[in-house]
């Protein structure tokens, strides 16, 4: 089967969040099937173009019609990849030769171009996929443009589309005039793209794609409810017949405590006593009190409110009175960054605020931590808890989305389960969960059982890849 995977980011070329991990690990896992051909399409961002790390070749160029525009597009491809896993880059310096991937006034136009260029490129590459797998609003127009503009060309007719929602919060909204100004869609497509007095690209993709998926089973239910759907619950309920939830995995080669070259001491599930060497090393590195017997709680997250940082903020004073250490890594809203810095200044021996995006430090911290806190308000899937478990770092999570699906609560009687959980979005419920986690840490027998449950959990893509194949096949 031939799969075209369209995304606005994919590691290691470009990554700002979980999508970047998924868009790298899932195509890799799909390509393990030797009968598959997988092509990942990315924008040719400045960061990729300027990096000496990649060996990238030019393939062709043409012009892409975008409403009244006719825009240059170059297609490049990474060399030295597996034969059936190719990375293509859509080039246009006006749109993509900028310092960051997102955050510009014309993001809508940039990614509308990207989506159209992907489709246009197929006839120049003379490669037609069976399935296009589009991800999030940035590639939401791929299924829409395919139906609106390419059905007259025979080679495009058999192509089927899956649209995956990684986060409902970002829907690709634009003024109504965007339909004419940028998308250039025919008159009778208006209804498809319009929503709530705006152009809404995600809504259009939900309507038009053959199948829709999201990144956990629970989130697939949640987004049919107004609390989670950011306005699109009705649209999703209406299309629930084609909606499914497939939980993400992680790249278990990259995240492997037994071989991870970025951590001081490697360990396996049978050498859990070695894990503490990583803790000592990190305590020293970050200037925390060097102590084995204090539970180290870690947070590796974007510092934004839907990740639950406001809950943490609300009980920071209490947390700092407890005998715990807290290590935060991440960037985000200025208020949260300053808040954590301020506490780190007041409690340097127990609190470390690392307002950075630092991959090595993240690996060291996964290996060092005892508990990993994820009190998200919404979490479509979440990868941090999966990585934490892989390193024997026990998750404390709110029961939502992928957190609920991947972290069943530990039962101290039966010794089953993988973490500490709480239900309502409430700071004191979270505080209670942290305290329960800390108590478990001091209960040596149960703690070891819990860590083992975590490390033995299969967070690879093996199962989910089969579910994706099933969805792909169901469309053909
Ligand atoms: C988004 C979601 C996160 C998910 C990731 C990959 O970043 O917020 O929960 O794990 O996409 O699907």
Coordinates of C-alpha atoms and ligand atoms in Angstrom, one line a residue:
X1 CA 0.0 0.0 0.0
X2 CA 1.2 3.5 -0.8
X3 CA 0.7 6.1 2.0
X4 CA 1.3 9.8 1.8
X5 CA 1.7 11.3 5.3
X6 CA 1.2 15.0 5.3
X7 CA 2.2 17.0 8.4
X8 CA 3.6 20.4 9.4
X9 CA 6.4 18.9 11.4
X10 CA 8.2 15.6 11.8
X11 CA 11.3 14.8 13.9
X12 CA 14.2 14.9 13.5
X13 CA 13.8 17.5 10.8
X14 CA 11.5 19.9 12.7
X15 CA 9.6 19.4 15.9
X16 CA 7.7 21.8 18.2
X17 CA 5.4 19.3 19.9
X18 CA 3.9 15.8 20.0
X19 CA 2.8 15.9 16.4
X20 CA 6.5 16.1 15.4
X21 CA 7.2 12.8 17.3
X22 CA 4.2 11.0 15.8
X23 CA 4.8 12.2 12.3
X24 CA 8.3 10.6 12.5
X25 CA 7.6 7.4 14.5
X26 CA 4.3 6.4 12.8
X27 CA 5.6 6.5 9.2
X28 CA 8.7 4.7 10.4
X29 CA 6.5 2.0 11.9
X30 CA 4.3 1.7 8.8
X31 CA 7.4 1.3 6.6
X32 CA 8.4 -1.7 8.6
X33 CA 5.9 -3.5 6.3
X34 CA 8.1 -4.2 3.3
X35 CA 5.1 -4.1 0.9
X36 CA 4.4 -0.5 1.9
X37 CA 5.7 2.7 0.4
X38 CA 5.5 5.7 2.8
X39 CA 6.1 9.3 1.8
X40 CA 6.2 12.0 4.4
X41 CA 5.6 15.6 3.1
X42 CA 6.9 18.6 5.1
X43 CA 7.3 22.3 4.4
X44 CA 10.9 23.1 3.5
X45 CA 11.4 25.4 6.5
X46 CA 14.5 27.6 7.0
X47 CA 15.6 25.4 9.9
X48 CA 15.8 22.4 7.6
X49 CA 17.2 24.2 4.6
X50 CA 20.0 25.8 6.5
X51 CA 21.0 22.8 8.5
X52 CA 24.2 21.0 7.4
X53 CA 22.8 17.8 9.0
X54 CA 20.7 16.7 6.1
X55 CA 21.5 15.6 2.6
X56 CA 18.7 16.8 0.5
X57 CA 18.3 16.8 -3.3
X58 CA 16.2 18.9 -5.6
X59 CA 13.7 17.1 -7.7
X60 CA 11.4 19.5 -9.6
X61 CA 9.6 22.7 -9.6
X62 CA 6.2 24.0 -10.9
X63 CA 3.6 26.6 -10.1
X64 CA 0.7 26.1 -7.8
X65 CA -2.6 27.9 -8.4
X66 CA -4.0 29.4 -5.2
X67 CA -7.1 31.5 -5.8
X68 CA -5.7 34.4 -8.0
X69 CA -2.1 33.5 -7.2
X70 CA 0.2 31.3 -9.1
X71 CA 3.0 30.4 -6.7
X72 CA 6.4 28.9 -7.2
X73 CA 6.8 25.4 -5.6
X74 CA 10.0 23.3 -5.5
X75 CA 10.1 19.7 -4.4
X76 CA 13.1 18.3 -2.5
X77 CA 13.8 14.9 -1.1
X78 CA 16.0 13.6 1.7
X79 CA 18.7 11.2 0.5
X80 CA 19.9 8.2 2.5
X81 CA 16.6 7.1 3.9
X82 CA 15.1 3.6 3.9
X83 CA 13.9 2.7 0.4
X84 CA 10.2 2.6 1.2
X85 CA 10.3 5.6 3.6
X86 CA 10.8 8.9 1.8
X87 CA 10.8 12.5 3.1
X88 CA 9.7 15.2 0.6
X89 CA 10.0 18.9 1.3
X90 CA 7.8 21.6 -0.3
X91 CA 9.8 24.6 -1.0
X92 CA 8.7 28.2 -1.2
X93 CA 11.0 30.7 0.5
X94 CA 8.3 33.4 0.8
X95 CA 6.2 31.1 2.9
X96 CA 8.7 28.9 4.7
X97 CA 12.1 30.6 4.8
X98 CA 11.2 32.2 8.2
X99 CA 12.6 31.8 11.7
X100 CA 9.8 29.6 13.1
X101 CA 7.4 27.1 11.8
X102 CA 4.3 28.8 13.0
X103 CA 3.0 32.0 14.5
X104 CA 2.7 34.3 11.5
X105 CA -0.2 36.5 10.4
X106 CA -0.5 34.5 7.2
X107 CA -0.3 30.9 8.6
X108 CA -3.6 30.1 7.0
X109 CA -2.3 31.0 3.6
X110 CA 1.1 29.3 4.2
X111 CA -0.5 26.0 5.0
X112 CA -3.2 26.3 2.4
X113 CA -0.3 26.6 -0.1
X114 CA 1.4 23.6 1.5
X115 CA -1.7 21.5 1.2
X116 CA -2.3 22.4 -2.4
X117 CA 1.3 22.0 -3.4
X118 CA 1.4 18.4 -2.0
X119 CA -1.5 17.4 -4.3
X120 CA -0.1 19.3 -7.3
X121 CA 3.3 17.6 -6.8
X122 CA 2.0 14.1 -7.4
X123 CA 1.6 14.6 -11.1
X124 CA 5.2 15.9 -11.4
X125 CA 6.6 13.1 -9.2
X126 CA 4.3 10.6 -11.0
X127 CA 3.6 8.9 -7.7
X128 CA 0.0 8.4 -6.6
X129 CA -0.7 7.2 -3.1
X130 CA -3.6 4.9 -2.2
X131 CA -4.1 6.9 1.0
X132 CA -3.4 10.4 2.1
X133 CA -3.1 10.6 5.8
X134 CA -3.4 14.3 6.8
X135 CA -2.8 15.7 10.3
X136 CA -4.2 18.7 12.1
X137 CA -5.5 21.9 10.6
X138 CA -2.2 22.7 8.7
X139 CA -3.0 19.8 6.3
X140 CA -6.7 19.8 6.6
X141 CA -7.2 21.3 3.1
X142 CA -5.5 18.3 1.5
X143 CA -8.7 16.2 1.5
X144 CA -10.8 19.2 0.6
X145 CA -8.7 20.4 -2.3
X146 CA -8.4 16.8 -3.5
X147 CA -12.2 16.5 -3.8
X148 CA -12.7 20.1 -5.1
X149 CA -10.0 20.3 -7.7
X150 CA -8.5 17.0 -8.6
X151 CA -11.4 14.6 -9.3
X152 CA -11.2 15.3 -13.0
X153 CA -7.8 13.7 -13.2
X154 CA -8.0 10.0 -13.4
X155 CA -4.9 9.2 -11.4
X156 CA -6.2 11.1 -8.4
X157 CA -9.6 9.5 -8.4
X158 CA -8.8 6.4 -6.3
X159 CA -7.0 8.3 -3.6
X160 CA -8.7 8.0 -0.2
X161 CA -8.2 10.3 2.8
X162 CA -7.8 9.9 6.6
X163 CA -7.7 13.1 8.6
X164 CA -6.2 12.8 12.1
X165 CA -6.9 15.3 14.9
X166 CA -4.0 15.7 17.3
X167 CA -5.6 18.7 19.0
X168 CA -9.1 20.2 18.6
X169 CA -8.0 23.5 20.0
X170 CA -6.3 24.6 16.8
X171 CA -8.8 24.4 13.9
X172 CA -7.4 26.7 11.3
X173 CA -9.9 29.5 11.4
X174 CA -9.9 32.4 9.1
X175 CA -12.3 35.2 7.9
X176 CA -15.0 34.2 5.5
X177 CA -13.3 36.0 2.7
X178 CA -10.4 33.5 3.0
X179 CA -12.4 31.1 0.8
X180 CA -12.2 33.4 -2.2
X181 CA -9.0 35.2 -1.3
X182 CA -6.8 32.2 -0.7
X183 CA -8.5 28.9 -1.0
X184 CA -10.2 29.8 -4.3
X185 CA -12.8 27.1 -3.8
X186 CA -15.8 27.0 -6.1
X187 CA -19.1 28.6 -5.0
X188 CA -20.8 25.3 -4.1
X189 CA -18.0 24.5 -1.5
X190 CA -18.8 27.5 0.7
X191 CA -21.0 25.4 3.1
X192 CA -18.3 22.9 3.6
X193 CA -15.7 25.4 4.8
X194 CA -18.0 27.8 6.7
X195 CA -18.6 27.5 10.4
X196 CA -19.7 30.1 12.9
X197 CA -19.2 33.0 10.6
X198 CA -15.6 31.9 9.8
X199 CA -13.7 29.7 7.5
X200 CA -12.8 26.6 9.5
X201 CA -10.4 24.3 7.8
X202 CA -10.6 21.5 10.3
X203 CA -14.4 21.4 10.0
X204 CA -14.1 21.1 6.2
X205 CA -11.7 18.2 6.6
X206 CA -14.0 16.4 9.0
X207 CA -16.8 16.6 6.5
X208 CA -14.9 15.6 3.4
X209 CA -12.4 13.0 4.5
X210 CA -13.2 9.3 4.1
X211 CA -12.3 8.6 7.7
X212 CA -11.4 10.8 10.7
X213 CA -9.3 9.7 13.6
X214 CA -7.9 11.1 16.8
X215 CA -5.1 10.0 19.0
X216 CA -6.8 8.0 21.7
X217 CA -10.2 6.3 22.2
X218 CA -11.3 8.4 25.0
X219 CA -10.5 11.6 23.2
X220 CA -12.6 10.4 20.3
X221 CA -15.5 10.3 22.7
X222 CA -14.6 13.5 24.5
X223 CA -14.6 15.7 21.4
X224 CA -18.2 14.9 20.8
X225 CA -18.9 16.8 23.9
X226 CA -18.9 20.7 24.1
X227 CA -16.4 20.7 27.0
X228 CA -13.7 19.4 24.8
X229 CA -14.7 20.2 21.2
X230 CA -14.0 23.9 21.0
X231 CA -17.3 24.3 19.1
X232 CA -17.1 21.3 16.8
X233 CA -18.9 18.7 18.9
X234 CA -22.0 18.8 16.8
X235 CA -20.0 18.3 13.6
X236 CA -18.1 15.4 15.2
X237 CA -21.3 13.7 16.5
X238 CA -22.7 14.0 13.1
X239 CA -19.7 12.2 11.6
X240 CA -19.1 9.8 14.4
X241 CA -19.8 6.9 12.0
X242 CA -16.4 7.5 10.5
X243 CA -14.5 8.6 13.6
X244 CA -12.1 6.4 15.5
X245 CA -9.4 6.8 18.2
X246 CA -6.0 5.2 17.8
X247 CA -3.6 5.7 20.6
X248 CA -0.1 7.0 19.8
X249 CA 3.0 5.0 20.6
X250 CA 6.5 6.3 21.1
X251 CA 9.7 5.4 19.3
X252 CA 11.0 2.7 21.7
X253 CA 14.5 2.9 20.2
X254 CA 14.9 6.5 20.9
X255 CA 13.4 6.2 24.4
X256 CA 15.1 3.2 25.8
X257 CA 16.7 3.5 29.3
X258 CA 18.8 0.4 28.5
X259 CA 20.7 2.1 25.6
X260 CA 19.9 5.8 25.8
X261 CA 23.3 7.5 25.1
X262 CA 22.0 10.8 26.6
X263 CA 21.6 9.6 30.2
X264 CA 24.4 8.9 32.8
X265 CA 23.5 5.4 33.8
X266 CA 21.6 2.9 31.6
X267 CA 19.2 0.4 33.2
X268 CA 16.6 -2.2 32.5
X269 CA 13.5 -3.3 34.4
X270 CA 15.7 -5.8 36.2
X271 CA 18.3 -3.2 37.2
X272 CA 16.0 -0.6 38.7
X273 CA 18.5 0.1 41.5
X274 CA 20.7 1.7 38.9
X275 CA 18.1 4.3 38.1
X276 CA 19.0 6.3 41.2
X277 CA 22.4 7.1 39.8
X278 CA 20.6 9.3 37.2
X279 CA 18.7 11.0 40.0
X280 CA 21.9 11.8 41.9
X281 CA 23.5 13.1 38.7
X282 CA 20.6 15.4 38.0
X283 CA 20.3 16.7 41.5
X284 CA 23.9 17.7 41.3
X285 CA 23.6 19.2 37.9
X286 CA 20.6 21.3 38.8
X287 CA 21.8 22.2 42.3
X288 CA 19.1 20.4 44.2
X289 CA 19.8 18.7 47.5
X290 CA 21.4 15.3 46.7
X291 CA 19.2 12.8 48.4
X292 CA 17.8 9.4 47.3
X293 CA 14.9 9.4 49.8
X294 CA 13.0 12.4 48.5
X295 CA 10.5 11.8 45.7
X296 CA 11.5 13.8 42.6
X297 CA 8.4 15.0 40.7
X298 CA 9.1 16.1 37.1
X299 CA 7.1 18.1 34.6
X300 CA 8.2 18.1 31.0
X301 CA 5.6 20.2 29.2
X302 CA 4.6 23.3 27.4
X303 CA 3.8 25.8 30.0
X304 CA 0.2 26.6 28.9
X305 CA -3.0 26.4 30.9
X306 CA -4.6 23.4 29.1
X307 CA -1.6 21.3 30.3
X308 CA -2.9 22.0 33.8
X309 CA -0.1 24.4 34.8
X310 CA -2.7 26.6 36.5
X311 CA -3.5 23.8 38.9
X312 CA 0.1 23.5 39.8
X313 CA 0.3 27.3 40.3
X314 CA -2.7 27.2 42.6
X315 CA -1.0 24.8 45.1
X316 CA 2.7 25.7 44.6
X317 CA 2.9 26.9 48.2
X318 CA 1.6 23.6 49.5
X319 CA 3.8 21.6 47.2
X320 CA 6.9 23.5 48.4
X321 CA 6.0 22.6 52.1
X322 CA 6.0 18.9 51.2
X323 CA 9.2 16.8 51.2
X324 CA 9.4 16.5 47.4
X325 CA 11.6 17.9 44.7
X326 CA 10.1 19.4 41.6
X327 CA 11.9 19.7 38.2
X328 CA 10.2 21.6 35.5
X329 CA 11.3 21.7 31.9
X330 CA 9.5 23.7 29.2
X331 CA 8.6 27.0 27.8
X332 CA 5.3 28.7 27.2
X333 CA 3.3 31.5 28.7
X334 CA 5.4 34.2 30.3
X335 CA 3.4 34.2 33.6
X336 CA 4.0 30.5 34.2
X337 CA 7.7 30.8 33.3
X338 CA 8.1 33.6 35.8
X339 CA 6.1 31.8 38.5
X340 CA 8.4 28.7 38.3
X341 CA 11.5 30.9 38.2
X342 CA 10.4 32.7 41.3
X343 CA 9.8 29.5 43.2
X344 CA 13.1 28.1 42.1
X345 CA 14.7 31.2 43.5
X346 CA 12.9 30.8 46.9
X347 CA 13.4 27.0 47.2
X348 CA 16.6 26.3 45.3
X349 CA 17.3 23.0 47.1
X350 CA 13.9 21.5 46.1
X351 CA 12.7 23.3 42.9
X352 CA 14.4 23.6 39.6
X353 CA 12.9 25.7 36.8
X354 CA 14.4 25.0 33.3
X355 CA 12.7 27.4 31.0
X356 CA 14.1 25.8 27.9
X357 CA 13.5 23.2 25.2
X358 CA 16.5 20.9 25.8
X359 CA 16.3 17.3 24.5
X360 CA 19.3 16.0 26.5
X361 CA 18.1 17.5 29.7
X362 CA 14.7 16.0 29.0
X363 CA 16.2 12.5 28.7
X364 CA 18.3 13.0 31.8
X365 CA 15.2 14.0 33.7
X366 CA 13.0 11.1 32.5
X367 CA 15.7 8.8 33.7
X368 CA 16.2 10.7 37.0
X369 CA 12.6 11.3 38.1
X370 CA 10.4 9.3 40.3
X371 CA 7.0 10.7 39.4
X372 CA 6.0 12.6 36.2
X373 CA 3.1 15.0 36.7
X374 CA 0.6 15.6 33.8
X375 CA -2.5 17.3 35.2
X376 CA -3.9 18.3 31.8
X377 CA -7.3 19.8 31.3
X378 CA -7.4 18.1 27.9
X379 CA -4.9 15.6 26.5
X380 CA -5.7 14.0 23.1
X381 CA -3.0 11.4 23.7
X382 CA 0.1 12.7 25.5
X383 CA 3.5 11.3 25.0
X384 CA 5.2 12.4 28.2
X385 CA 3.4 9.8 30.3
X386 CA 4.4 7.1 27.9
X387 CA 8.1 8.1 27.9
X388 CA 7.9 8.4 31.7
X389 CA 6.6 4.8 32.1
X390 CA 9.3 3.5 29.7
X391 CA 11.9 5.0 32.1
X392 CA 10.2 3.7 35.3
X393 CA 9.0 7.2 36.2
X394 CA 5.5 6.8 37.5
X395 CA 2.8 9.1 36.0
X396 CA 0.4 11.2 38.0
X397 CA -2.3 12.1 35.6
X398 CA -5.8 13.6 35.3
X399 CA -8.2 11.0 33.9
X400 CA -8.7 12.5 30.5
X401 CA -8.1 11.5 26.8
X402 CA -5.0 9.5 26.2
X403 CA -3.9 9.8 29.9
X404 CA -7.0 7.9 30.9
X405 CA -6.4 5.2 28.2
X406 CA -2.7 4.7 29.0
X407 CA -2.4 5.1 32.8
X408 CA -4.8 3.0 34.7
X409 CA -4.8 3.8 38.4
X410 CA -2.5 1.6 40.6
X411 CA -4.4 -0.5 43.0
X412 CA -2.3 -1.1 46.2
X413 CA -4.2 -4.3 47.0
X414 CA -3.9 -6.1 43.7
X415 CA -0.6 -4.3 42.7
X416 CA -2.1 -3.7 39.2
X417 CA -2.1 -0.4 37.4
X418 CA 0.5 2.0 36.2
X419 CA 0.0 5.4 37.9
X420 CA -1.7 7.8 40.3
X421 CA -4.8 9.4 38.9
X422 CA -7.4 12.0 39.8
X423 CA -10.7 12.9 38.1
X424 CA -11.9 16.5 38.4
X425 CA -10.0 19.4 37.2
X426 CA -9.3 20.7 40.7
X427 CA -6.0 21.8 42.2
X428 CA -6.5 20.1 45.5
X429 CA -7.5 16.8 43.9
X430 CA -4.2 17.1 42.1
X431 CA -2.3 17.9 45.2
X432 CA -3.8 14.9 46.8
X433 CA -2.7 12.8 43.9
X434 CA 0.9 14.1 44.2
X435 CA 0.8 13.2 47.9
X436 CA -0.5 9.7 47.2
X437 CA 2.3 9.3 44.7
X438 CA 4.9 10.5 47.3
X439 CA 3.4 8.0 49.8
X440 CA 3.7 5.2 47.3
X441 CA 7.3 6.2 46.7
X442 CA 8.1 5.5 50.4
X443 CA 6.3 2.1 50.3
X444 CA 9.3 0.1 48.8
X445 CA 7.5 -3.1 47.9
X446 CA 4.5 -1.4 46.2
X447 CA 6.7 1.2 44.5
X448 CA 8.9 -1.4 42.9
X449 CA 5.8 -3.3 41.6
X450 CA 4.4 -0.1 40.2
X451 CA 7.7 0.8 38.5
X452 CA 7.9 -2.7 37.0
X453 CA 4.3 -2.4 35.7
X454 CA 5.3 0.8 34.0
X455 CA 8.5 -0.4 32.4
X456 CA 6.8 -3.6 31.1
X457 CA 4.0 -1.6 29.4
X458 CA 4.2 -1.9 25.6
X459 CA 4.2 1.7 24.4
X460 CA 5.6 0.8 21.0
X461 CA 3.6 1.4 17.8
X462 CA 3.1 -2.3 17.2
X463 CA -0.6 -2.4 18.1
X464 CA -1.6 1.0 16.8
X465 CA 0.1 0.5 13.5
X466 CA -2.2 -2.5 12.9
X467 CA -5.2 -0.3 13.7
X468 CA -4.0 2.3 11.1
X469 CA -3.6 -0.4 8.5
X470 CA -7.2 -1.5 9.2
X471 CA -8.5 2.0 8.7
X472 CA -6.5 2.4 5.5
X473 CA -7.8 -0.9 4.2
X474 CA -11.4 0.0 5.1
X475 CA -11.2 2.9 2.7
X476 CA -9.9 1.2 -0.4
Ligands
LIG1 C1 -0.9 17.0 20.4 C2 -1.7 16.6 21.6 C3 -1.0 15.5 22.4 C4 -0.7 14.4 21.4 C5 0.1 14.9 20.3 C6 0.5 13.8 19.2 O1 0.3 17.7 20.7 O2 -1.9 17.8 22.5 O3 -1.9 15.0 23.4 O4 0.0 13.4 22.1 O5 -0.6 15.9 19.6 O6 -0.7 13.2 18.7

